[in-house]
Amino acid sequence: MKARKIARFGLLIGLALVLGYVESLLPIAPGLPGVKLGLGNTVLLFGLYMLGEKETVWLMLGKVLLSGLLFGSPSAYLFSLAGGACSLCAMLGVKRIPDMGLAGVSISGAVCHNLGQMAVAAVVIGTAPVLSYLPILLVSAIITGMLTGVAAKATLSAVESISHSKRENK
């Protein structure tokens, strides 16, 4: 059982890295820095619902560390870690709200990811220039958070369907 868990964890980190790399190649909103789909977030959402909180924290940390080593710069670590930590904290909290759907959890994660990165940018650049860009990032976070939430829900439904079929066939 432990080997299966480790293999699943490795696959999810690999998937998050590949999705993050693919996302970096897609021009979602040219001229608007920081606006991304958040494809790697679908993997964290999947982890949050299928693995548990502790494993998802490790998944986020692994994704940040490895993506920084493979694709980033030293300053990218700080932005990525701040965004990932804020996002995951928000998703963990919002998931506990009764009747909160996966899209709501995803949107809260996307918004807080941007807020975490904006906080780092405010320290590096200064508060005034950063705050003027906040409305654009928040609107994009709501839209992309909804899209990744729908994608994660479809993925979870497919995995649960496959798991259910396997149990019935045994």
mmCIF file of C-alpha atoms in Angstrom:
data_model
loop_
_atom_site.group_PDB
_atom_site.id
_atom_site.type_symbol
_atom_site.label_atom_id
_atom_site.label_comp_id
_atom_site.label_asym_id
_atom_site.label_seq_id
_atom_site.Cartn_x
_atom_site.Cartn_y
_atom_site.Cartn_z
ATOM 1 C CA MET A 1 0.000 0.000 0.000
ATOM 2 C CA LYS A 2 2.835 2.403 0.819
ATOM 3 C CA ALA A 3 4.442 1.842 -2.596
ATOM 4 C CA ARG A 4 1.137 2.662 -4.295
ATOM 5 C CA LYS A 5 0.869 5.898 -2.324
ATOM 6 C CA ILE A 6 4.431 6.912 -3.196
ATOM 7 C CA ALA A 7 3.860 6.097 -6.874
ATOM 8 C CA ARG A 8 0.630 8.144 -6.932
ATOM 9 C CA PHE A 9 2.394 11.031 -5.225
ATOM 10 C CA GLY A 10 5.240 10.948 -7.767
ATOM 11 C CA LEU A 11 2.796 10.826 -10.658
ATOM 12 C CA LEU A 12 0.876 13.809 -9.304
ATOM 13 C CA ILE A 13 4.032 15.892 -8.840
ATOM 14 C CA GLY A 14 5.105 14.965 -12.368
ATOM 15 C CA LEU A 15 1.691 15.886 -13.717
ATOM 16 C CA ALA A 16 1.725 19.220 -11.876
ATOM 17 C CA LEU A 17 5.164 20.001 -13.320
ATOM 18 C CA VAL A 18 4.138 19.090 -16.867
ATOM 19 C CA LEU A 19 0.917 21.088 -16.631
ATOM 20 C CA GLY A 20 2.817 24.071 -15.217
ATOM 21 C CA TYR A 21 5.327 23.894 -18.054
ATOM 22 C CA VAL A 22 2.617 23.567 -20.714
ATOM 23 C CA GLU A 23 0.825 26.500 -19.124
ATOM 24 C CA SER A 24 3.965 28.638 -19.391
ATOM 25 C CA LEU A 25 3.920 28.056 -23.155
ATOM 26 C CA LEU A 26 0.277 29.108 -23.602
ATOM 27 C CA PRO A 27 -0.345 32.820 -24.207
ATOM 28 C CA ILE A 28 -3.562 33.115 -22.174
ATOM 29 C CA ALA A 29 -3.620 36.897 -21.854
ATOM 30 C CA PRO A 30 -0.754 38.537 -23.749
ATOM 31 C CA GLY A 31 0.176 41.845 -22.185
ATOM 32 C CA LEU A 32 -1.196 40.874 -18.773
ATOM 33 C CA PRO A 33 1.662 39.438 -16.691
ATOM 34 C CA GLY A 34 0.695 36.915 -14.064
ATOM 35 C CA VAL A 35 -2.555 35.841 -15.710
ATOM 36 C CA LYS A 36 -2.430 32.055 -16.069
ATOM 37 C CA LEU A 37 -4.949 29.240 -16.158
ATOM 38 C CA GLY A 38 -3.616 27.537 -13.047
ATOM 39 C CA LEU A 39 -3.472 24.075 -14.578
ATOM 40 C CA GLY A 40 -1.164 22.859 -11.825
ATOM 41 C CA ASN A 41 -3.870 23.872 -9.370
ATOM 42 C CA THR A 42 -6.117 21.114 -10.730
ATOM 43 C CA VAL A 43 -3.570 18.617 -9.431
ATOM 44 C CA LEU A 44 -3.610 20.249 -5.991
ATOM 45 C CA LEU A 45 -7.405 20.197 -5.994
ATOM 46 C CA PHE A 46 -7.334 16.527 -6.931
ATOM 47 C CA GLY A 47 -4.864 15.898 -4.111
ATOM 48 C CA LEU A 48 -6.974 17.824 -1.634
ATOM 49 C CA TYR A 49 -10.009 15.642 -2.323
ATOM 50 C CA MET A 50 -8.314 12.293 -3.000
ATOM 51 C CA LEU A 51 -5.130 12.242 -0.893
ATOM 52 C CA GLY A 52 -5.780 14.341 2.169
ATOM 53 C CA GLU A 53 -4.482 17.565 3.624
ATOM 54 C CA LYS A 54 -0.995 16.481 4.727
ATOM 55 C CA GLU A 55 -0.194 14.841 1.405
ATOM 56 C CA THR A 56 -1.488 17.878 -0.507
ATOM 57 C CA VAL A 57 0.788 20.190 1.489
ATOM 58 C CA TRP A 58 3.747 17.985 0.487
ATOM 59 C CA LEU A 59 2.472 17.939 -3.091
ATOM 60 C CA MET A 60 2.432 21.757 -3.214
ATOM 61 C CA LEU A 61 5.889 22.013 -1.649
ATOM 62 C CA GLY A 62 7.288 19.422 -4.062
ATOM 63 C CA LYS A 63 5.767 21.236 -7.021
ATOM 64 C CA VAL A 64 7.202 24.587 -5.889
ATOM 65 C CA LEU A 65 10.665 23.178 -5.224
ATOM 66 C CA LEU A 66 10.955 21.139 -8.422
ATOM 67 C CA SER A 67 9.406 23.719 -10.731
ATOM 68 C CA GLY A 68 11.766 26.315 -9.290
ATOM 69 C CA LEU A 69 14.758 24.065 -9.902
ATOM 70 C CA LEU A 70 13.677 23.143 -13.421
ATOM 71 C CA PHE A 71 12.117 26.327 -14.776
ATOM 72 C CA GLY A 72 12.564 29.200 -12.375
ATOM 73 C CA SER A 73 14.901 31.707 -10.878
ATOM 74 C CA PRO A 74 15.660 32.272 -7.187
ATOM 75 C CA SER A 75 13.018 35.022 -6.988
ATOM 76 C CA ALA A 76 10.484 32.689 -8.604
ATOM 77 C CA TYR A 77 10.715 30.436 -5.522
ATOM 78 C CA LEU A 78 9.502 33.216 -3.282
ATOM 79 C CA PHE A 79 6.574 34.127 -5.555
ATOM 80 C CA SER A 80 5.645 30.496 -6.123
ATOM 81 C CA LEU A 81 5.871 29.543 -2.457
ATOM 82 C CA ALA A 82 3.848 32.560 -1.320
ATOM 83 C CA GLY A 83 1.160 31.929 -3.930
ATOM 84 C CA GLY A 84 1.059 28.191 -3.301
ATOM 85 C CA ALA A 85 0.942 28.502 0.489
ATOM 86 C CA CYS A 86 -1.801 31.158 0.455
ATOM 87 C CA SER A 87 -3.766 29.212 -2.126
ATOM 88 C CA LEU A 88 -3.566 25.924 -0.264
ATOM 89 C CA CYS A 89 -4.458 27.524 3.089
ATOM 90 C CA ALA A 90 -7.521 29.115 1.510
ATOM 91 C CA MET A 91 -8.595 25.875 -0.180
ATOM 92 C CA LEU A 92 -8.152 23.908 3.046
ATOM 93 C CA GLY A 93 -10.318 26.405 4.911
ATOM 94 C CA VAL A 94 -13.018 26.876 2.282
ATOM 95 C CA LYS A 95 -13.308 23.118 1.721
ATOM 96 C CA ARG A 96 -14.518 22.841 5.331
ATOM 97 C CA ILE A 97 -17.511 25.122 4.666
ATOM 98 C CA PRO A 98 -20.648 22.972 4.375
ATOM 99 C CA ASP A 99 -22.045 22.692 0.846
ATOM 100 C CA MET A 100 -19.058 24.503 -0.671
ATOM 101 C CA GLY A 101 -18.487 23.101 -4.113
ATOM 102 C CA LEU A 102 -15.200 22.311 -5.748
ATOM 103 C CA ALA A 103 -15.471 25.405 -7.954
ATOM 104 C CA GLY A 104 -15.733 27.609 -4.861
ATOM 105 C CA VAL A 105 -12.693 25.934 -3.348
ATOM 106 C CA SER A 106 -10.812 26.421 -6.610
ATOM 107 C CA ILE A 107 -11.793 30.080 -6.950
ATOM 108 C CA SER A 108 -10.688 30.799 -3.373
ATOM 109 C CA GLY A 109 -7.363 29.116 -4.124
ATOM 110 C CA ALA A 110 -6.863 31.110 -7.326
ATOM 111 C CA VAL A 111 -7.709 34.426 -5.657
ATOM 112 C CA CYS A 112 -5.443 33.745 -2.694
ATOM 113 C CA HIS A 113 -2.630 32.540 -4.970
ATOM 114 C CA ASN A 114 -2.693 35.940 -6.652
ATOM 115 C CA LEU A 115 -2.934 37.727 -3.308
ATOM 116 C CA GLY A 116 0.101 35.824 -2.002
ATOM 117 C CA GLN A 117 2.125 36.713 -5.059
ATOM 118 C CA MET A 118 0.919 40.319 -4.912
ATOM 119 C CA ALA A 119 2.113 40.537 -1.293
ATOM 120 C CA VAL A 120 5.601 39.471 -2.397
ATOM 121 C CA ALA A 121 5.471 41.934 -5.301
ATOM 122 C CA ALA A 122 4.385 44.706 -2.930
ATOM 123 C CA VAL A 123 7.517 44.127 -0.867
ATOM 124 C CA VAL A 124 9.794 43.920 -3.925
ATOM 125 C CA ILE A 125 8.275 46.682 -6.093
ATOM 126 C CA GLY A 126 6.315 48.800 -3.671
ATOM 127 C CA THR A 127 2.658 48.858 -2.730
ATOM 128 C CA ALA A 128 1.143 51.499 -5.024
ATOM 129 C CA PRO A 129 2.085 50.010 -8.413
ATOM 130 C CA VAL A 130 1.055 46.529 -7.295
ATOM 131 C CA LEU A 131 -2.350 47.550 -5.975
ATOM 132 C CA SER A 132 -3.289 49.135 -9.300
ATOM 133 C CA TYR A 133 -2.945 45.714 -10.960
ATOM 134 C CA LEU A 134 -4.972 43.869 -8.302
ATOM 135 C CA PRO A 135 -8.427 44.170 -9.954
ATOM 136 C CA ILE A 136 -7.154 42.552 -13.161
ATOM 137 C CA LEU A 137 -5.613 39.654 -11.264
ATOM 138 C CA LEU A 138 -8.679 39.127 -9.094
ATOM 139 C CA VAL A 139 -11.074 39.015 -12.059
ATOM 140 C CA SER A 140 -8.769 36.617 -13.895
ATOM 141 C CA ALA A 141 -8.476 34.478 -10.743
ATOM 142 C CA ILE A 142 -12.243 34.125 -10.496
ATOM 143 C CA ILE A 143 -12.517 33.088 -14.145
ATOM 144 C CA THR A 144 -9.549 30.718 -14.154
ATOM 145 C CA GLY A 145 -10.469 29.355 -10.721
ATOM 146 C CA MET A 146 -13.880 28.414 -12.078
ATOM 147 C CA LEU A 147 -12.306 26.716 -15.109
ATOM 148 C CA THR A 148 -9.803 24.715 -13.054
ATOM 149 C CA GLY A 149 -12.545 23.811 -10.587
ATOM 150 C CA VAL A 150 -14.674 22.401 -13.412
ATOM 151 C CA ALA A 151 -11.648 20.495 -14.777
ATOM 152 C CA ALA A 152 -10.819 19.096 -11.339
ATOM 153 C CA LYS A 153 -14.437 18.074 -10.751
ATOM 154 C CA ALA A 154 -14.524 16.215 -14.076
ATOM 155 C CA THR A 155 -11.248 14.486 -13.207
ATOM 156 C CA LEU A 156 -12.468 13.499 -9.748
ATOM 157 C CA SER A 157 -15.731 12.185 -11.179
ATOM 158 C CA ALA A 158 -13.854 10.084 -13.743
ATOM 159 C CA VAL A 159 -11.487 8.657 -11.110
ATOM 160 C CA GLU A 160 -14.363 7.866 -8.762
ATOM 161 C CA SER A 161 -16.252 6.185 -11.604
ATOM 162 C CA ILE A 162 -13.231 4.031 -12.449
ATOM 163 C CA SER A 163 -12.737 3.150 -8.773
ATOM 164 C CA HIS A 164 -16.406 2.249 -8.431
ATOM 165 C CA SER A 165 -16.236 0.023 -11.532
ATOM 166 C CA LYS A 166 -13.162 -1.770 -10.184
ATOM 167 C CA ARG A 167 -14.901 -2.462 -6.848
ATOM 168 C CA GLU A 168 -17.951 -3.873 -8.624
ATOM 169 C CA ASN A 169 -15.835 -6.152 -10.822
ATOM 170 C CA LYS A 170 -14.020 -7.748 -7.870
#
